[in-house]
mmCIF file of C-alpha atoms and ligand atoms in Angstrom:
data_model
loop_
_atom_site.group_PDB
_atom_site.id
_atom_site.type_symbol
_atom_site.label_atom_id
_atom_site.label_comp_id
_atom_site.label_asym_id
_atom_site.label_seq_id
_atom_site.Cartn_x
_atom_site.Cartn_y
_atom_site.Cartn_z
ATOM 1 C CA MET X 1 12.802 -124.002 -119.435
ATOM 2 C CA GLU X 2 11.483 -121.981 -122.133
ATOM 3 C CA GLY X 3 9.471 -118.810 -121.885
ATOM 4 C CA SER X 4 5.486 -119.298 -120.574
ATOM 5 C CA ASP X 5 2.741 -119.456 -122.756
ATOM 6 C CA ALA X 6 3.838 -116.490 -125.187
ATOM 7 C CA ALA X 7 7.396 -118.090 -125.855
ATOM 8 C CA ALA X 8 6.214 -122.013 -126.304
ATOM 9 C CA PRO X 9 7.277 -123.667 -129.833
ATOM 10 C CA SER X 10 4.647 -122.820 -131.982
ATOM 11 C CA GLU X 11 2.870 -125.154 -133.811
ATOM 12 C CA SER X 12 4.828 -125.665 -136.723
ATOM 13 C CA ASP X 13 7.782 -126.426 -134.509
ATOM 14 C CA PRO X 14 9.447 -129.828 -135.551
ATOM 15 C CA ARG X 15 9.959 -130.448 -131.845
ATOM 16 C CA ARG X 16 6.451 -130.582 -131.557
ATOM 17 C CA SER X 17 6.189 -133.430 -133.373
ATOM 18 C CA VAL X 18 8.725 -135.648 -133.714
ATOM 19 C CA ARG X 19 9.380 -136.000 -130.008
ATOM 20 C CA LYS X 20 7.098 -137.521 -127.562
ATOM 21 C CA ARG X 21 5.162 -135.232 -125.661
ATOM 22 C CA VAL X 22 4.575 -135.028 -121.957
ATOM 23 C CA PHE X 23 1.892 -132.781 -120.575
ATOM 24 C CA VAL X 24 2.223 -132.499 -116.441
ATOM 25 C CA VAL X 25 -0.694 -130.784 -114.858
ATOM 26 C CA GLY X 26 0.455 -129.121 -111.601
ATOM 27 C CA GLY X 27 4.106 -127.722 -110.803
ATOM 28 C CA GLY X 28 3.989 -128.247 -107.156
ATOM 29 C CA ILE X 29 6.727 -130.646 -105.758
ATOM 30 C CA MET X 30 6.076 -133.750 -107.544
ATOM 31 C CA GLY X 31 4.929 -132.048 -111.428
ATOM 32 C CA SER X 32 7.943 -130.051 -111.495
ATOM 33 C CA GLY X 33 9.676 -133.161 -110.468
ATOM 34 C CA ILE X 34 8.613 -135.412 -113.205
ATOM 35 C CA ALA X 35 8.823 -132.761 -115.428
ATOM 36 C CA ALA X 36 12.374 -132.452 -115.154
ATOM 37 C CA GLN X 37 12.778 -136.272 -115.159
ATOM 38 C CA ALA X 38 10.683 -136.420 -118.552
ATOM 39 C CA ALA X 39 12.716 -133.763 -120.028
ATOM 40 C CA LEU X 40 16.235 -135.574 -118.790
ATOM 41 C CA ALA X 41 14.880 -138.840 -120.710
ATOM 42 C CA GLY X 42 14.660 -136.618 -123.933
ATOM 43 C CA TYR X 43 10.723 -135.765 -123.748
ATOM 44 C CA ALA X 44 9.179 -132.758 -124.641
ATOM 45 C CA VAL X 45 7.421 -131.660 -121.583
ATOM 46 C CA THR X 46 4.545 -128.775 -121.165
ATOM 47 C CA LEU X 47 4.702 -127.898 -117.026
ATOM 48 C CA GLU X 48 1.063 -127.038 -116.358
ATOM 49 C CA ASP X 49 -0.041 -124.924 -113.560
ATOM 50 C CA ILE X 50 -3.034 -122.534 -112.777
ATOM 51 C CA SER X 51 -1.727 -119.086 -112.705
ATOM 52 C CA GLU X 52 1.519 -116.714 -113.832
ATOM 53 C CA GLU X 53 2.895 -116.809 -110.017
ATOM 54 C CA LEU X 54 2.430 -120.796 -109.615
ATOM 55 C CA VAL X 55 3.857 -121.283 -112.970
ATOM 56 C CA GLU X 56 6.790 -119.269 -112.119
ATOM 57 C CA ARG X 57 7.378 -121.086 -108.837
ATOM 58 C CA ALA X 58 7.100 -124.373 -110.710
ATOM 59 C CA ARG X 59 10.087 -123.338 -113.286
ATOM 60 C CA ARG X 60 12.079 -122.783 -110.022
ATOM 61 C CA ASN X 61 11.225 -126.202 -108.626
ATOM 62 C CA VAL X 62 12.351 -127.426 -111.700
ATOM 63 C CA GLU X 63 15.644 -125.576 -111.475
ATOM 64 C CA GLN X 64 16.240 -126.157 -107.955
ATOM 65 C CA ALA X 65 15.864 -130.086 -108.715
ATOM 66 C CA LEU X 66 18.224 -129.988 -111.723
ATOM 67 C CA ASP X 67 20.777 -127.849 -110.029
ATOM 68 C CA GLY X 68 20.565 -130.337 -106.633
ATOM 69 C CA ALA X 69 21.520 -133.249 -109.186
ATOM 70 C CA VAL X 70 24.193 -130.946 -110.776
ATOM 71 C CA ARG X 71 25.434 -130.125 -107.223
ATOM 72 C CA ARG X 72 25.549 -134.057 -106.209
ATOM 73 C CA GLY X 73 27.228 -134.384 -108.881
ATOM 74 C CA LYS X 74 25.069 -136.372 -110.698
ATOM 75 C CA LEU X 75 24.322 -134.791 -113.800
ATOM 76 C CA ALA X 76 26.168 -132.907 -115.844
ATOM 77 C CA PRO X 77 25.742 -129.313 -116.163
ATOM 78 C CA SER X 78 25.164 -129.376 -119.980
ATOM 79 C CA ALA X 79 22.755 -131.938 -119.550
ATOM 80 C CA ARG X 80 20.532 -129.621 -117.002
ATOM 81 C CA GLU X 81 20.850 -126.882 -119.605
ATOM 82 C CA GLU X 82 19.324 -129.508 -122.633
ATOM 83 C CA ALA X 83 16.139 -130.600 -119.958
ATOM 84 C CA ILE X 84 15.551 -127.112 -118.895
ATOM 85 C CA GLY X 85 15.211 -126.569 -123.263
ATOM 86 C CA ASN X 86 12.762 -129.458 -122.956
ATOM 87 C CA ILE X 87 10.342 -127.723 -120.690
ATOM 88 C CA GLU X 88 7.651 -125.070 -121.748
ATOM 89 C CA ALA X 89 5.147 -123.635 -119.003
ATOM 90 C CA ALA X 90 1.795 -122.899 -119.899
ATOM 91 C CA ILE X 91 -1.323 -122.022 -117.962
ATOM 92 C CA GLY X 92 -4.187 -124.308 -118.162
ATOM 93 C CA LEU X 93 -4.905 -127.487 -120.132
ATOM 94 C CA ARG X 94 -5.045 -126.336 -123.491
ATOM 95 C CA ARG X 95 -1.792 -127.330 -125.033
ATOM 96 C CA ALA X 96 -2.587 -130.850 -123.649
ATOM 97 C CA ASP X 97 -3.858 -131.655 -126.962
ATOM 98 C CA THR X 98 -0.377 -132.715 -128.304
ATOM 99 C CA ALA X 99 0.905 -134.845 -125.742
ATOM 100 C CA GLN X 100 1.004 -138.543 -125.894
ATOM 101 C CA PHE X 101 1.365 -138.682 -122.036
ATOM 102 C CA VAL X 102 -0.691 -136.631 -119.380
ATOM 103 C CA VAL X 103 0.709 -136.788 -115.926
ATOM 104 C CA GLU X 104 -1.382 -135.036 -113.127
ATOM 105 C CA ALA X 105 0.240 -133.998 -109.924
ATOM 106 C CA ALA X 106 -2.609 -131.838 -108.744
ATOM 107 C CA PRO X 107 -3.146 -131.389 -104.884
ATOM 108 C CA GLU X 108 -4.671 -134.845 -103.595
ATOM 109 C CA ASN X 109 -8.107 -134.339 -103.371
ATOM 110 C CA LEU X 110 -11.171 -136.739 -105.201
ATOM 111 C CA GLU X 111 -13.134 -133.778 -106.423
ATOM 112 C CA LEU X 112 -10.457 -131.565 -107.933
ATOM 113 C CA LYS X 113 -8.911 -134.802 -109.498
ATOM 114 C CA ARG X 114 -12.569 -136.376 -110.937
ATOM 115 C CA THR X 115 -12.993 -132.835 -112.258
ATOM 116 C CA LEU X 116 -9.900 -132.057 -113.654
ATOM 117 C CA PHE X 117 -9.789 -135.637 -115.554
ATOM 118 C CA ALA X 118 -13.004 -134.804 -117.340
ATOM 119 C CA GLU X 119 -11.161 -131.624 -118.344
ATOM 120 C CA ILE X 120 -8.126 -133.531 -119.339
ATOM 121 C CA GLU X 121 -9.797 -135.913 -121.284
ATOM 122 C CA ALA X 122 -11.960 -133.101 -122.873
ATOM 123 C CA VAL X 123 -8.952 -131.748 -124.529
ATOM 124 C CA ALA X 124 -5.983 -134.531 -124.770
ATOM 125 C CA SER X 125 -5.540 -136.592 -127.798
ATOM 126 C CA PRO X 126 -7.644 -139.755 -127.656
ATOM 127 C CA THR X 127 -5.010 -141.865 -127.967
ATOM 128 C CA ALA X 128 -3.176 -140.269 -124.873
ATOM 129 C CA ILE X 129 -2.374 -142.065 -121.785
ATOM 130 C CA LEU X 130 -4.145 -140.535 -119.165
ATOM 131 C CA ALA X 131 -1.852 -141.073 -115.420
ATOM 132 C CA THR X 132 -2.618 -139.865 -111.790
ATOM 133 C CA ASN X 133 0.468 -139.328 -109.530
ATOM 134 C CA THR X 134 -1.906 -139.582 -106.535
ATOM 135 C CA SER X 135 -0.554 -141.494 -103.377
ATOM 136 C CA SER X 136 -3.396 -142.889 -102.091
ATOM 137 C CA LEU X 137 -6.805 -142.135 -104.150
ATOM 138 C CA PRO X 138 -8.193 -145.170 -105.664
ATOM 139 C CA ILE X 139 -7.789 -144.816 -109.509
ATOM 140 C CA THR X 140 -10.948 -146.486 -110.022
ATOM 141 C CA SER X 141 -12.581 -143.046 -108.679
ATOM 142 C CA ILE X 142 -10.730 -140.642 -110.238
ATOM 143 C CA ALA X 143 -11.527 -142.181 -113.248
ATOM 144 C CA SER X 144 -15.005 -142.555 -112.642
ATOM 145 C CA GLY X 145 -15.909 -138.751 -114.420
ATOM 146 C CA VAL X 146 -14.356 -139.799 -117.523
ATOM 147 C CA LYS X 147 -15.840 -141.213 -120.809
ATOM 148 C CA ASP X 148 -13.090 -143.464 -121.413
ATOM 149 C CA PRO X 149 -11.824 -144.700 -117.921
ATOM 150 C CA GLY X 150 -9.839 -147.369 -119.547
ATOM 151 C CA ARG X 151 -6.902 -144.643 -120.542
ATOM 152 C CA VAL X 152 -6.960 -143.933 -116.878
ATOM 153 C CA VAL X 153 -4.178 -145.327 -114.541
ATOM 154 C CA GLY X 154 -2.051 -144.526 -111.410
ATOM 155 C CA LEU X 155 1.672 -143.681 -111.788
ATOM 156 C CA HIS X 156 2.810 -142.902 -108.427
ATOM 157 C CA PHE X 157 6.298 -141.067 -108.436
ATOM 158 C CA PHE X 158 8.005 -140.532 -105.217
ATOM 159 C CA ASN X 159 9.676 -137.450 -103.563
ATOM 160 C CA PRO X 160 12.328 -136.093 -104.593
ATOM 161 C CA VAL X 161 11.491 -137.268 -108.297
ATOM 162 C CA LEU X 162 15.108 -137.367 -109.548
ATOM 163 C CA ALA X 163 16.884 -139.134 -106.619
ATOM 164 C CA MET X 164 13.987 -141.878 -105.970
ATOM 165 C CA PRO X 165 14.125 -145.129 -108.038
ATOM 166 C CA LEU X 166 10.788 -146.007 -107.720
ATOM 167 C CA VAL X 167 7.361 -145.781 -109.177
ATOM 168 C CA GLU X 168 4.390 -147.634 -108.254
ATOM 169 C CA LEU X 169 1.628 -148.462 -111.037
ATOM 170 C CA ILE X 170 -1.411 -148.980 -110.597
ATOM 171 C CA PRO X 171 -4.395 -149.813 -112.856
ATOM 172 C CA GLY X 172 -7.632 -148.770 -112.372
ATOM 173 C CA ALA X 173 -11.015 -151.650 -112.224
ATOM 174 C CA ARG X 174 -11.241 -150.206 -116.065
ATOM 175 C CA THR X 175 -7.699 -149.744 -117.291
ATOM 176 C CA ARG X 176 -7.059 -151.231 -120.525
ATOM 177 C CA PRO X 177 -3.757 -153.484 -120.329
ATOM 178 C CA GLU X 178 -2.170 -151.864 -123.242
ATOM 179 C CA VAL X 179 -2.528 -148.302 -121.295
ATOM 180 C CA VAL X 180 -0.513 -150.526 -118.411
ATOM 181 C CA GLU X 181 2.013 -151.271 -120.360
ATOM 182 C CA ALA X 182 2.684 -148.120 -121.841
ATOM 183 C CA ALA X 183 2.429 -146.461 -118.446
ATOM 184 C CA ARG X 184 4.999 -149.288 -117.492
ATOM 185 C CA SER X 185 7.441 -148.254 -120.759
ATOM 186 C CA PHE X 186 7.019 -144.725 -119.917
ATOM 187 C CA ALA X 187 8.201 -145.292 -116.431
ATOM 188 C CA VAL X 188 11.063 -147.365 -117.461
ATOM 189 C CA ASP X 189 12.022 -145.118 -120.011
ATOM 190 C CA LEU X 190 12.284 -142.225 -117.211
ATOM 191 C CA GLY X 191 14.837 -144.979 -115.520
ATOM 192 C CA LYS X 192 12.524 -146.028 -113.006
ATOM 193 C CA THR X 193 11.802 -149.049 -111.647
ATOM 194 C CA VAL X 194 8.273 -150.540 -111.362
ATOM 195 C CA VAL X 195 6.171 -152.380 -109.035
ATOM 196 C CA THR X 196 2.266 -153.003 -109.475
ATOM 197 C CA SER X 197 -0.207 -152.251 -106.958
ATOM 198 C CA ARG X 198 -4.024 -153.288 -106.812
ATOM 199 C CA ASP X 199 -6.160 -150.478 -106.385
ATOM 200 C CA THR X 200 -6.985 -149.790 -102.732
ATOM 201 C CA PRO X 201 -6.659 -146.762 -101.283
ATOM 202 C CA GLY X 202 -2.767 -145.886 -99.894
ATOM 203 C CA PHE X 203 -1.478 -148.505 -102.647
ATOM 204 C CA VAL X 204 1.412 -150.620 -101.290
ATOM 205 C CA THR X 205 3.777 -147.693 -100.179
ATOM 206 C CA THR X 206 1.649 -144.873 -98.755
ATOM 207 C CA ARG X 207 -0.330 -146.954 -96.584
ATOM 208 C CA ALA X 208 2.391 -147.694 -94.693
ATOM 209 C CA LEU X 209 4.656 -144.780 -94.871
ATOM 210 C CA ALA X 210 1.396 -142.557 -93.578
ATOM 211 C CA VAL X 211 1.219 -145.208 -90.002
ATOM 212 C CA LEU X 212 4.889 -144.299 -89.572
ATOM 213 C CA GLY X 213 4.723 -140.810 -90.412
ATOM 214 C CA ASN X 214 1.299 -140.258 -88.213
ATOM 215 C CA GLU X 215 2.734 -142.176 -85.256
ATOM 216 C CA ALA X 216 5.699 -140.098 -85.071
ATOM 217 C CA VAL X 217 3.451 -136.895 -84.993
ATOM 218 C CA TRP X 218 1.356 -138.506 -82.308
ATOM 219 C CA MET X 219 4.650 -139.054 -79.980
ATOM 220 C CA LEU X 220 5.761 -135.791 -80.687
ATOM 221 C CA TYR X 221 1.951 -134.599 -79.302
ATOM 222 C CA GLU X 222 2.415 -136.839 -76.612
ATOM 223 C CA GLY X 223 5.595 -135.741 -75.244
ATOM 224 C CA THR X 224 7.368 -138.909 -75.654
ATOM 225 C CA ALA X 225 10.831 -136.930 -77.286
ATOM 226 C CA THR X 226 11.811 -134.149 -78.967
ATOM 227 C CA ARG X 227 11.364 -133.439 -82.565
ATOM 228 C CA GLU X 228 15.009 -134.190 -83.030
ATOM 229 C CA ASP X 229 15.188 -137.440 -81.009
ATOM 230 C CA ILE X 230 12.159 -138.672 -82.949
ATOM 231 C CA ASP X 231 13.655 -138.025 -86.082
ATOM 232 C CA THR X 232 17.410 -139.548 -84.836
ATOM 233 C CA ALA X 233 16.116 -142.609 -83.462
ATOM 234 C CA TYR X 234 14.180 -143.382 -86.785
ATOM 235 C CA LYS X 235 17.551 -142.304 -88.526
ATOM 236 C CA LEU X 236 19.835 -144.864 -86.199
ATOM 237 C CA GLY X 237 17.846 -147.132 -84.918
ATOM 238 C CA PHE X 238 16.454 -147.952 -88.234
ATOM 239 C CA ARG X 239 18.741 -146.863 -90.806
ATOM 240 C CA HIS X 240 16.305 -144.602 -92.268
ATOM 241 C CA PRO X 241 17.798 -141.369 -94.558
ATOM 242 C CA MET X 242 15.479 -138.912 -92.881
ATOM 243 C CA GLY X 243 13.549 -138.647 -89.940
ATOM 244 C CA PRO X 244 9.731 -139.228 -90.108
ATOM 245 C CA LEU X 245 9.248 -135.498 -89.213
ATOM 246 C CA GLU X 246 11.586 -134.235 -91.584
ATOM 247 C CA LEU X 247 10.099 -136.496 -94.083
ATOM 248 C CA LEU X 248 6.690 -134.667 -93.764
ATOM 249 C CA ASP X 249 8.169 -131.596 -93.951
ATOM 250 C CA LEU X 250 9.591 -132.770 -97.300
ATOM 251 C CA VAL X 251 6.348 -134.427 -98.412
ATOM 252 C CA GLY X 252 3.914 -131.549 -97.168
ATOM 253 C CA LEU X 253 2.084 -131.675 -94.284
ATOM 254 C CA ASP X 254 -1.175 -130.451 -96.132
ATOM 255 C CA THR X 255 -0.801 -133.824 -98.622
ATOM 256 C CA ALA X 256 -0.154 -136.045 -95.605
ATOM 257 C CA LEU X 257 -2.859 -134.991 -93.741
ATOM 258 C CA SER X 258 -5.338 -135.880 -97.135
ATOM 259 C CA ILE X 259 -3.530 -138.894 -97.146
ATOM 260 C CA LEU X 260 -4.227 -139.840 -93.886
ATOM 261 C CA ASP X 261 -8.042 -139.006 -94.436
ATOM 262 C CA ILE X 262 -8.482 -140.945 -97.590
ATOM 263 C CA LEU X 263 -7.189 -144.113 -95.829
ATOM 264 C CA TRP X 264 -9.299 -143.421 -92.744
ATOM 265 C CA GLU X 265 -12.479 -142.931 -95.133
ATOM 266 C CA GLY X 266 -11.492 -146.051 -97.500
ATOM 267 C CA PHE X 267 -10.536 -148.530 -94.535
ATOM 268 C CA LYS X 268 -12.493 -147.117 -91.279
ATOM 269 C CA ASP X 269 -9.811 -148.221 -89.460
ATOM 270 C CA THR X 270 -8.359 -146.288 -86.328
ATOM 271 C CA LYS X 271 -4.549 -146.821 -87.171
ATOM 272 C CA TYR X 272 -5.159 -144.143 -89.973
ATOM 273 C CA ARG X 273 -6.600 -141.565 -87.344
ATOM 274 C CA ALA X 274 -4.556 -138.030 -87.802
ATOM 275 C CA CYS X 275 -2.965 -136.807 -84.945
ATOM 276 C CA PRO X 276 -4.934 -133.735 -84.120
ATOM 277 C CA LEU X 277 -1.420 -131.576 -84.134
ATOM 278 C CA LEU X 278 -0.824 -132.399 -87.804
ATOM 279 C CA ARG X 279 -4.708 -131.104 -88.342
ATOM 280 C CA THR X 280 -3.508 -127.853 -86.426
ATOM 281 C CA MET X 281 -0.300 -127.351 -88.191
ATOM 282 C CA VAL X 282 -2.129 -127.782 -91.708
ATOM 283 C CA SER X 283 -4.877 -125.053 -90.772
ATOM 284 C CA ALA X 284 -1.981 -122.617 -89.439
ATOM 285 C CA LYS X 285 -0.278 -123.074 -93.090
ATOM 286 C CA LYS X 286 2.867 -124.980 -91.421
ATOM 287 C CA LEU X 287 2.997 -126.920 -93.983
ATOM 288 C CA GLY X 288 6.640 -127.796 -94.294
ATOM 289 C CA ARG X 289 9.472 -126.806 -96.704
ATOM 290 C CA LYS X 290 6.680 -125.475 -99.263
ATOM 291 C CA THR X 291 5.501 -122.734 -96.693
ATOM 292 C CA GLY X 292 9.160 -122.741 -94.665
ATOM 293 C CA GLU X 293 7.586 -123.719 -91.537
ATOM 294 C CA GLY X 294 6.582 -127.300 -90.588
ATOM 295 C CA PHE X 295 8.460 -129.360 -87.825
ATOM 296 C CA TYR X 296 11.684 -127.252 -88.764
ATOM 297 C CA SER X 297 12.147 -123.790 -90.472
ATOM 298 C CA TYR X 298 13.800 -123.630 -93.665
ATOM 299 C CA PRO X 299 14.979 -120.295 -95.228
ATOM 300 C CA PRO X 300 13.631 -119.053 -98.330
ATOM 301 C CA ALA X 301 15.364 -120.747 -101.476
ATOM 302 C CA PRO X 302 17.528 -118.096 -103.315
ATOM 303 C CA GLY X 303 15.278 -116.236 -105.930
ATOM 304 C CA ALA X 304 12.199 -117.048 -104.030
ATOM 305 C CA PRO X 305 10.241 -114.006 -103.556
ATOM 306 C CA GLY X 306 9.866 -112.319 -100.424
HETATM 307 P P1 NAD K 401 1.433 -129.328 -104.145
HETATM 308 O O1 NAD K 401 0.800 -129.113 -103.367
HETATM 309 O O2 NAD K 401 3.583 -129.110 -104.012
HETATM 310 O O3 NAD K 401 1.274 -129.516 -105.987
HETATM 311 C C1 NAD K 401 0.027 -129.350 -106.469
HETATM 312 C C2 NAD K 401 0.144 -128.167 -107.845
HETATM 313 O O4 NAD K 401 -1.405 -128.356 -108.218
HETATM 314 C C3 NAD K 401 0.249 -126.615 -107.200
HETATM 315 O O5 NAD K 401 1.143 -126.021 -107.791
HETATM 316 C C4 NAD K 401 -1.198 -126.118 -107.321
HETATM 317 O O6 NAD K 401 -0.936 -124.442 -107.752
HETATM 318 C C5 NAD K 401 -1.500 -127.113 -108.556
HETATM 319 N N1 NAD K 401 -2.973 -126.955 -108.588
HETATM 320 C C6 NAD K 401 -4.057 -126.762 -108.136
HETATM 321 N N2 NAD K 401 -5.175 -126.641 -108.397
HETATM 322 C C7 NAD K 401 -5.028 -127.219 -109.876
HETATM 323 C C8 NAD K 401 -5.803 -127.700 -111.384
HETATM 324 N N3 NAD K 401 -6.929 -127.372 -111.179
HETATM 325 N N4 NAD K 401 -4.989 -127.744 -112.370
HETATM 326 C C9 NAD K 401 -3.935 -127.952 -111.975
HETATM 327 N N5 NAD K 401 -2.812 -127.719 -111.081
HETATM 328 C C10 NAD K 401 -3.657 -127.137 -110.280
HETATM 329 O O7 NAD K 401 1.571 -131.057 -103.841
HETATM 330 P P2 NAD K 401 2.241 -132.111 -104.329
HETATM 331 O O8 NAD K 401 3.144 -132.620 -103.239
HETATM 332 O O9 NAD K 401 3.314 -132.057 -105.744
HETATM 333 O O10 NAD K 401 1.304 -133.201 -104.840
HETATM 334 C C11 NAD K 401 0.804 -133.609 -106.132
HETATM 335 C C12 NAD K 401 0.200 -135.116 -106.306
HETATM 336 O O11 NAD K 401 1.259 -135.822 -106.155
HETATM 337 C C13 NAD K 401 -0.530 -135.336 -104.758
HETATM 338 O O12 NAD K 401 -1.865 -136.405 -105.781
HETATM 339 C C14 NAD K 401 0.013 -136.063 -103.596
HETATM 340 O O13 NAD K 401 -0.618 -137.014 -103.304
HETATM 341 C C15 NAD K 401 1.263 -136.780 -104.988
HETATM 342 N N6 NAD K 401 2.254 -137.371 -104.282
HETATM 343 C C16 NAD K 401 2.783 -136.298 -103.533
HETATM 344 C C17 NAD K 401 4.264 -136.605 -102.918
HETATM 345 C C18 NAD K 401 4.708 -135.774 -101.903
HETATM 346 O O14 NAD K 401 5.946 -136.612 -101.400
HETATM 347 N N7 NAD K 401 4.692 -134.509 -101.865
HETATM 348 C C19 NAD K 401 4.718 -137.967 -103.267
HETATM 349 C C20 NAD K 401 4.284 -138.961 -104.331
HETATM 350 C C21 NAD K 401 2.824 -138.332 -105.101
#
C-alpha cells in the first residue's frame, strides 16, 4: 500500500485520471476487505479512516487479507503486490472528490451514516455513486440527509470479502435505476454474484443470520450446551463452514448487537430480541477477533501493536 496522506499520488499523477477510483470510508473489517477486492480488480483505491492509528490498522487489515489469499493459493504474490500498489490511505473524506464510487463501511449506526453521507455528498463528484455497505439499515433512511438520494444505493459485501462471492444490492426508495445498474456492474467487476433485495431492515441475508446467531447466544446463556458443542452442532449438523459463535467473533459482537437492535426497531418482533449475554460482552469490549476476545480468544496478529 502506498504511504498515508503525504505519499499519495499527486493530482498530476496519471493514475488519478486514467483508472476508475474507489473511495472506501472506514478501514475496519469490511472497508479493508472491499478496498483489497477493488484493488485486485484494478481500481485505484483510497482507503480512509479517522486517525493515523486507524489508518495504520486498516493497512494491516488489507495486508492480512491479501496474505491469507496468497497462503491459500488463491492469489499470486505478484497480484498481491500490484493490489497493494493500487491502494492509498487517507485520513478524512477530502480525497473522495475524484472517485467514481464511494463505498461507506463505517460502524452500523444510522445517525453516524446519515451524517457521513451528507459529508460525503459535499465532497464527492456530483456523478459519483454513493454506496453503503450497511448490513441492516434501510438505505432510504441513510439517504434521507443528502440532497440527491437518487445516487445512494446499498451494496452489501460479505465477510471475509475476498472469500465471499455474494453482494446484496439494495435500491433505496429514491435510488435512480442507472445508479442501481452502475452499482451492479461495479460488484460484478469485483467478481461478485449479485442478489437484489427490497429496502427492508436486514434485507435477505442479515435478517436470517441475525436470528440464527442470536439463538446460539441464547443457548449458551441458558446453559443448553458449551460454546464448542453449539459450534460443532451447527457445523456438523447443518454443514455450516463455521459455528455461529465463531461467526459472531468474526463479524464483531458490536456489529451483531447493532444489527439485532436495528431489526427490533424496524419490525418490533421479539424474535430479534438480543440476548443479554451479547449486550454484556459488548459492554465489556469483548467484541470478537477485532479485540482479541469474544466467545473465544485470539492471539494478536503478527505486527499488531501491543
Ligand atoms: P469495524 O468496526 O470493523 O470498522 C468500522 C471502521 O469505521 C473503523 O475502522 C472505524 O474507525 C471507522 N469509522 C468510525 N467512524 C468513522 C467515520 N466517521 N468516518 C470514517 N470511518 C469511521 O466495522 P465493520 O465490521 O467493518 O462494519 C462496517 C459496516 O459493514 C457496517 O455497516 C456493518 O454492518 C457492515 N458489515 C459488516 C460485516 C461484518 O461481518 N463485520 C459484514 C457485512 C457488512
